[in-house]
mmCIF file of C-alpha atoms in Angstrom:
data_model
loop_
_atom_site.group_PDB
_atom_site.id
_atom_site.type_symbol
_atom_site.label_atom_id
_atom_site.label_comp_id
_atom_site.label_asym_id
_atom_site.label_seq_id
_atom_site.Cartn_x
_atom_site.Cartn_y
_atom_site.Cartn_z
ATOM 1 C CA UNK A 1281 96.220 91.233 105.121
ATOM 2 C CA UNK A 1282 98.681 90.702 102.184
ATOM 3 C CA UNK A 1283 102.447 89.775 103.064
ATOM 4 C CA UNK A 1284 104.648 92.208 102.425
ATOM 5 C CA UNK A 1285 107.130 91.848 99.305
ATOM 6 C CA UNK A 1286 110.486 90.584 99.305
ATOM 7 C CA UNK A 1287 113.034 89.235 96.721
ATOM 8 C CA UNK A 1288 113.357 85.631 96.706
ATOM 9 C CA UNK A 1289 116.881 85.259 96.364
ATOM 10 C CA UNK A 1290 120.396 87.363 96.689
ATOM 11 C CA UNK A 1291 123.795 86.816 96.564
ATOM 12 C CA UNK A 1292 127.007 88.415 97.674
ATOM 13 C CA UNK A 1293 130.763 87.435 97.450
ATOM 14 C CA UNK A 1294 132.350 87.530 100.957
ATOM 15 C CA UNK A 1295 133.053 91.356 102.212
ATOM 16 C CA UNK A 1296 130.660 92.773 100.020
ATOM 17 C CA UNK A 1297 127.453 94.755 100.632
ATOM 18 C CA UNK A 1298 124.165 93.379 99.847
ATOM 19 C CA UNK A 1299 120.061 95.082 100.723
ATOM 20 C CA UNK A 1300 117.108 93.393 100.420
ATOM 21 C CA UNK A 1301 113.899 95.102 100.105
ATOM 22 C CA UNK A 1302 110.662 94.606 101.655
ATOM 23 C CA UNK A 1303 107.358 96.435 100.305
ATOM 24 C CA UNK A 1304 104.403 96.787 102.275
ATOM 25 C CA UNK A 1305 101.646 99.421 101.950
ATOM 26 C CA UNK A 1306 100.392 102.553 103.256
ATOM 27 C CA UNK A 1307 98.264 100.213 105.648
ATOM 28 C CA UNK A 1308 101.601 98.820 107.073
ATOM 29 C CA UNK A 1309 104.898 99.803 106.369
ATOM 30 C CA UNK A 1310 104.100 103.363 105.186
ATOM 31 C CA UNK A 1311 102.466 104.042 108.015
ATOM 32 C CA UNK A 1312 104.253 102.327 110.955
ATOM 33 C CA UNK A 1313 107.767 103.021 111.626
ATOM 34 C CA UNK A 1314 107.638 99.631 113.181
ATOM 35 C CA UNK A 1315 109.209 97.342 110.555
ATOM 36 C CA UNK A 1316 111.341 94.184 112.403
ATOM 37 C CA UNK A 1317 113.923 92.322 110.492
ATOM 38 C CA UNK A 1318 114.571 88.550 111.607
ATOM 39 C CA UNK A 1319 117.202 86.243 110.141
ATOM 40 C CA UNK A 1320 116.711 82.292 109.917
ATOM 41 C CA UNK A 1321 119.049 79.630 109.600
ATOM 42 C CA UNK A 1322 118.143 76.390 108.592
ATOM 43 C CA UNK A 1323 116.757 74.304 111.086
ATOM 44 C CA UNK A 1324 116.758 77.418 113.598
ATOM 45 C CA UNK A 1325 114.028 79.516 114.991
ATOM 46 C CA UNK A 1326 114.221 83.299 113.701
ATOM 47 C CA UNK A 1327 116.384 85.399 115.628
ATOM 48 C CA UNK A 1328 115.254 89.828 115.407
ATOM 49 C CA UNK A 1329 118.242 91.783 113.827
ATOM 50 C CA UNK A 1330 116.205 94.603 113.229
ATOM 51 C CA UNK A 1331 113.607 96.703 115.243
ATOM 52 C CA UNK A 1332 111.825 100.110 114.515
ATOM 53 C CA UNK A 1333 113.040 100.189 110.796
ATOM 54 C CA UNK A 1334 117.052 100.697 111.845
ATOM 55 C CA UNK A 1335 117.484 99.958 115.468
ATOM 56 C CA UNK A 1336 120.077 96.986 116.708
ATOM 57 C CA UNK A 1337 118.997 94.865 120.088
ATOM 58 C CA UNK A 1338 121.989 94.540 121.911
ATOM 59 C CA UNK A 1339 124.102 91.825 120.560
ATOM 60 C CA UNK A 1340 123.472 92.770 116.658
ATOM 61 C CA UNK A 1341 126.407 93.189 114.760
ATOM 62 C CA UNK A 1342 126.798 97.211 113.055
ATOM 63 C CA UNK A 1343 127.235 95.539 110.020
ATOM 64 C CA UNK A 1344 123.649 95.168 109.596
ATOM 65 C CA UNK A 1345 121.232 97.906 109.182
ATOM 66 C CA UNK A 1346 117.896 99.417 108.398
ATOM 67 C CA UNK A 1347 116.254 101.933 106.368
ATOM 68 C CA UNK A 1348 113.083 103.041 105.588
ATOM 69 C CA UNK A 1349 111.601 105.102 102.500
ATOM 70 C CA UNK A 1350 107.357 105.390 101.923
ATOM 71 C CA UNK A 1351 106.001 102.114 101.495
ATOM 72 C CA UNK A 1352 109.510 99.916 101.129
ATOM 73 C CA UNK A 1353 111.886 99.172 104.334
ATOM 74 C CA UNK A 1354 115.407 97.466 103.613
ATOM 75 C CA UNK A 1355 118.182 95.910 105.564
ATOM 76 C CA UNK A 1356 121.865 96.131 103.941
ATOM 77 C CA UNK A 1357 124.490 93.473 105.197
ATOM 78 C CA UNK A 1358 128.234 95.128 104.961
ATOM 79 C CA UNK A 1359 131.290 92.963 104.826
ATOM 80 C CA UNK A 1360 129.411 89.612 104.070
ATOM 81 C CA UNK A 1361 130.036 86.660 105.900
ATOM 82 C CA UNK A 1362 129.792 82.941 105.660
ATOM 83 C CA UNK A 1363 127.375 82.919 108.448
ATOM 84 C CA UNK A 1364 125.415 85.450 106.875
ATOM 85 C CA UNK A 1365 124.017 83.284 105.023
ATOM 86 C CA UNK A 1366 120.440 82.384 106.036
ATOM 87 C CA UNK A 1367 116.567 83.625 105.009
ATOM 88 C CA UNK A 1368 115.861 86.904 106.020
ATOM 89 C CA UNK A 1369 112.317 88.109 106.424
ATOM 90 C CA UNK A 1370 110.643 91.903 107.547
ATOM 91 C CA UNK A 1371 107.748 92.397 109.457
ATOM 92 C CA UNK A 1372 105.622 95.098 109.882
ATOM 93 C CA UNK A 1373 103.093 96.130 112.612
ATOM 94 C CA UNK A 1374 100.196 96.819 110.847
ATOM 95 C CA UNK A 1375 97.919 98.072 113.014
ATOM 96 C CA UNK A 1376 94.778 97.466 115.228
ATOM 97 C CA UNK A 1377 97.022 94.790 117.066
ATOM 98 C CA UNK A 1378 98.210 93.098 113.787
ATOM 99 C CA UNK A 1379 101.079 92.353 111.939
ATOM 100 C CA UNK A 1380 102.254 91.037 108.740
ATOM 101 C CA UNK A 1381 105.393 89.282 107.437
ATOM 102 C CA UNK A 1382 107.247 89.509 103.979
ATOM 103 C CA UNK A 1383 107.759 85.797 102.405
ATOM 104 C CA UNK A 1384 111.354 86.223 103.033
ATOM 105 C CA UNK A 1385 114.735 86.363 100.949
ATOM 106 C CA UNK A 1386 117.101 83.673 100.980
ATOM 107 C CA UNK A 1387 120.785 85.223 100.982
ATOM 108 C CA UNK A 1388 123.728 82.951 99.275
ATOM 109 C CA UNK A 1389 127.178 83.623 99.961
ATOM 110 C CA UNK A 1390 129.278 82.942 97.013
ATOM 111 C CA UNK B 666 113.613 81.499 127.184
ATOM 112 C CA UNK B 667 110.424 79.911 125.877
ATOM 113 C CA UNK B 668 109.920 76.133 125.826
ATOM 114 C CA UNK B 669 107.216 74.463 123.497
ATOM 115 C CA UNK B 670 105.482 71.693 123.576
ATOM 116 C CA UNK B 671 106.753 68.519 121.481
ATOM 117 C CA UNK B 672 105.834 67.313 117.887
ATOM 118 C CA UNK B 673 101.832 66.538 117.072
ATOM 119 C CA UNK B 674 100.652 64.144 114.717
ATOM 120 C CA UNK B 675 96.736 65.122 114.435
ATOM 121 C CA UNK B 676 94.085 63.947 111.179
ATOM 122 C CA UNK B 677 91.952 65.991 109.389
ATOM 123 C CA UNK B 678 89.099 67.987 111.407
ATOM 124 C CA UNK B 679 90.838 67.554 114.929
ATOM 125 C CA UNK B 680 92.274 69.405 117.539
ATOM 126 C CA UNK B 681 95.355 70.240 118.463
ATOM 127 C CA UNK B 682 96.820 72.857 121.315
ATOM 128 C CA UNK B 683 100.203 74.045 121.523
ATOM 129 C CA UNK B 684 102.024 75.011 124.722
ATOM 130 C CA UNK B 685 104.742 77.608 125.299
ATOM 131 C CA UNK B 686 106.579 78.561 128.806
ATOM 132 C CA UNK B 687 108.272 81.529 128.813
ATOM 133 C CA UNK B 688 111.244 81.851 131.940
ATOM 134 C CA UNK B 689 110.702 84.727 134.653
ATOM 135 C CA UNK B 690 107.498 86.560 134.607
ATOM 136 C CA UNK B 691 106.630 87.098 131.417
ATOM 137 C CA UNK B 692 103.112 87.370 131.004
ATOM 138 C CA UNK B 693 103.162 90.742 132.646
ATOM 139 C CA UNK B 694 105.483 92.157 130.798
ATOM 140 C CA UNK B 695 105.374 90.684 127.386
ATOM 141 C CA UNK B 696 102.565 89.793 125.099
ATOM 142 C CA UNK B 697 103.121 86.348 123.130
ATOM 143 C CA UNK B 698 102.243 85.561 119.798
ATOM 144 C CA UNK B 699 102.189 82.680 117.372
ATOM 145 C CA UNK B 700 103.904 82.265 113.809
ATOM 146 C CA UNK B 701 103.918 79.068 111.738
ATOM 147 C CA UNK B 702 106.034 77.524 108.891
ATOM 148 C CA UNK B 703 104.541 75.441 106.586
ATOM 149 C CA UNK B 704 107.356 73.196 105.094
ATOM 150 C CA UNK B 705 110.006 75.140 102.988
ATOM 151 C CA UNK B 706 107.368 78.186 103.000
ATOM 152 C CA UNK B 707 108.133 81.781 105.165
ATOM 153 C CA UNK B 708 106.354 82.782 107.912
ATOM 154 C CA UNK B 709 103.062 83.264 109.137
ATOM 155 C CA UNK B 710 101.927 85.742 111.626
ATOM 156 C CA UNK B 711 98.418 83.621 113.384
ATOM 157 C CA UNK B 712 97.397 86.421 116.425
ATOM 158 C CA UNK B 713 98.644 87.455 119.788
ATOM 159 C CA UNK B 714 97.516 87.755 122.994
ATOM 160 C CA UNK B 715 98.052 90.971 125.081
ATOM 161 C CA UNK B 716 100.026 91.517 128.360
ATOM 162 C CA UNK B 717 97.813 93.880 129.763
ATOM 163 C CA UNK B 718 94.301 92.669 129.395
ATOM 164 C CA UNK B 719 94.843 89.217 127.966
ATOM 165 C CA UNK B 720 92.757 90.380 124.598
ATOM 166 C CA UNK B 721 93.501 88.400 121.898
ATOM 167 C CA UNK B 722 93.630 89.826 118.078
ATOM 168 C CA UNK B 723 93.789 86.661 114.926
ATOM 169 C CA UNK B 724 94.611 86.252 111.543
ATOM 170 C CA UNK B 725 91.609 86.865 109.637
ATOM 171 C CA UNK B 726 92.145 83.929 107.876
ATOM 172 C CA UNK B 727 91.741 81.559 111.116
ATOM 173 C CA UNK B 728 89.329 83.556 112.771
ATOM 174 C CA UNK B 729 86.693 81.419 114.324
ATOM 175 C CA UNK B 730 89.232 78.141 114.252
ATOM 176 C CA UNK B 731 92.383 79.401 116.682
ATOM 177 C CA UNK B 732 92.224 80.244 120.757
ATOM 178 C CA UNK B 733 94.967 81.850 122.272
ATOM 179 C CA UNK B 734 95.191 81.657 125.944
ATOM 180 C CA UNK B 735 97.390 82.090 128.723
ATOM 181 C CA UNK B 736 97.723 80.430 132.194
ATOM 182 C CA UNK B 737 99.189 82.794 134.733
ATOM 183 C CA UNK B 738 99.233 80.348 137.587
ATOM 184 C CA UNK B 739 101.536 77.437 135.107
ATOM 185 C CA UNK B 740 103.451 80.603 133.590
ATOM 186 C CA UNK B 741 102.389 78.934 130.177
ATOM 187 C CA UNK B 742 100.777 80.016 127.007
ATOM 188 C CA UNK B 743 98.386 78.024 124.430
ATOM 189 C CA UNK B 744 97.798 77.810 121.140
ATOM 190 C CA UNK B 745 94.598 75.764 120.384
ATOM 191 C CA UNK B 746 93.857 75.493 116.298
ATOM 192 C CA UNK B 747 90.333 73.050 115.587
ATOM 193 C CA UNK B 748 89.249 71.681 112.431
ATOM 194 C CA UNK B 749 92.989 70.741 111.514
ATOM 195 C CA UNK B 750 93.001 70.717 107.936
ATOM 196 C CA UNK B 751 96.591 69.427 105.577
ATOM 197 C CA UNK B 752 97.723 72.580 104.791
ATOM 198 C CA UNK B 753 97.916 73.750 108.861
ATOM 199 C CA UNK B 754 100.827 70.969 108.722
ATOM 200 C CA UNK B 755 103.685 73.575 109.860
ATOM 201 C CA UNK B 756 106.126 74.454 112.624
ATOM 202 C CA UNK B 757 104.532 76.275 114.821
ATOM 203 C CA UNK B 758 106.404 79.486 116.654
ATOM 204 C CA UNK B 759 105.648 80.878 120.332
ATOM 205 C CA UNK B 760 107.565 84.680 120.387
ATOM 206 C CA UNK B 761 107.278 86.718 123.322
ATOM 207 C CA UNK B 762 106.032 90.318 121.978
ATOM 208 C CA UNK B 763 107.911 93.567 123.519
ATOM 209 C CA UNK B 764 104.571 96.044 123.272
ATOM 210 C CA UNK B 765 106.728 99.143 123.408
ATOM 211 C CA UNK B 766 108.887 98.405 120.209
ATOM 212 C CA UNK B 767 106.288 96.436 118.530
ATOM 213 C CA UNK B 768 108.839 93.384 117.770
ATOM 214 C CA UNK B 769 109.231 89.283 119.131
ATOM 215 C CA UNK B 770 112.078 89.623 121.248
ATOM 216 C CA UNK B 771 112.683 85.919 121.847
ATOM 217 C CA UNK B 772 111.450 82.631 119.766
ATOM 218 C CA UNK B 773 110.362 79.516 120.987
ATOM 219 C CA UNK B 774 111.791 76.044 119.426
ATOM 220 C CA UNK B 775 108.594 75.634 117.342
ATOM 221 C CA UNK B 776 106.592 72.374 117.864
ATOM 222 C CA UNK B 777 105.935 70.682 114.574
ATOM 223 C CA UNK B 778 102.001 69.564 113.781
ATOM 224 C CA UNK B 779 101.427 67.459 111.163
ATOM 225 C CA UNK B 780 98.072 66.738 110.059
ATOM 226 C CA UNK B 781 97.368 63.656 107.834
ATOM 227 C CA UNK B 782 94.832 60.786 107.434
#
């Protein structure tokens, strides 16, 4: 199973809009409406941000989201924040009880 | 909540097993699965284990070298990886698994194993 393709880096000034990509396959995320976003702060275990391609567990700020088109899922981060700044990695369920990550995108605030 | 066990310091071709305790009754609602991080690297999906029949799908790439259990009676889960090799030096994650959306809900600490001669 190959991980799933990510940027390794991007930046935003605070209050602007950033999206990272993430591109899987047609074995994983073209298939599978089941792409998870997680965010990770240093020295912190990964928290979900993202389920089902767009959906928000309770707690999840609006100003993140998640889209979804053929093989490539992406989350955009409105109105940047300090604390926004962390690595944020996708995950897909890629079937028969398996799942894959993307090597993750670090995000700088300027 | 889920509560792993502390740091491992383990040399090449051992054992090592990792526990994780989960609050409430997770095991029958929840599946758990282990992710690692190998030092400044992303993360690693190594298998899960399944709420409902306790069937356990690996990585291909540890197949043969990993266990996944769970004990119902301690509440606690267990990650046993054998023939420790350097580059399975990593923080190890326990995440409880939410089968109906597919997604780990809630992360363990991790529990660091280093392996090293």
């Amino acid at each position: 199973q190959s991980a799933l393709t990510h940027p390794a880096s991007v930046s935003g000034s605070p209050g602007q809009s950033i999206t990272i990509s993430c591109t899987g396959t047609s074995s994983d995320v073209g298939t599978y409406t089941l792409v998870s976003w997680f965010q990770q702060h240093p020295g912190n275990a990964p928290k979900l941000i993202i389920y089902e391609d767009k959906k928000r567990p309770s707690g999840i700020s609006n100003r993140f989201s998640g889209s979804m088109s053929g093989n490539t899922a992406s989350l955009t981060i409105s109105g940047l924040q300090a604390g926004d700044e962390a690595v944020y990695y996708c995950c897909s369920y890629a079937g028969n009880s398996t799942w894959v990550f993307g090597g993750g995108t670090r995000l700088t605030v300027l | 909540q889920l509560v792993q066990s502390g740091a491992e310091v383990k040399k090449p071709g051992a054992s090592v097993k990792v526990s994780c305790k989960p609050s409430g009754d997770t095991f029958s609602t929840y599946g758990i699965t282990w992710v690692r991080q190998a030092p400044g690297q992303g993360l690693e999906w190594l298998g899960w284990i399944s709420p409902y029949d306790g069937n356990t799908t690996y990585a291909q790439r540890l197949q043969g070298r990993v266990t996944m259990t769970t004990d119902t009676s301690t509440s606690t889960a267990y990650m046993e990886l054998r023939r420790l090799r350097s580059d399975d030096t990593a923080l190890y994650y326990c995440a409880c698994v939410d089968v109906s959306i597919y997604t780990f809900i809630q992360w363990g600490q991790g529990t660091l194993v280093t392996v090293s001669s």
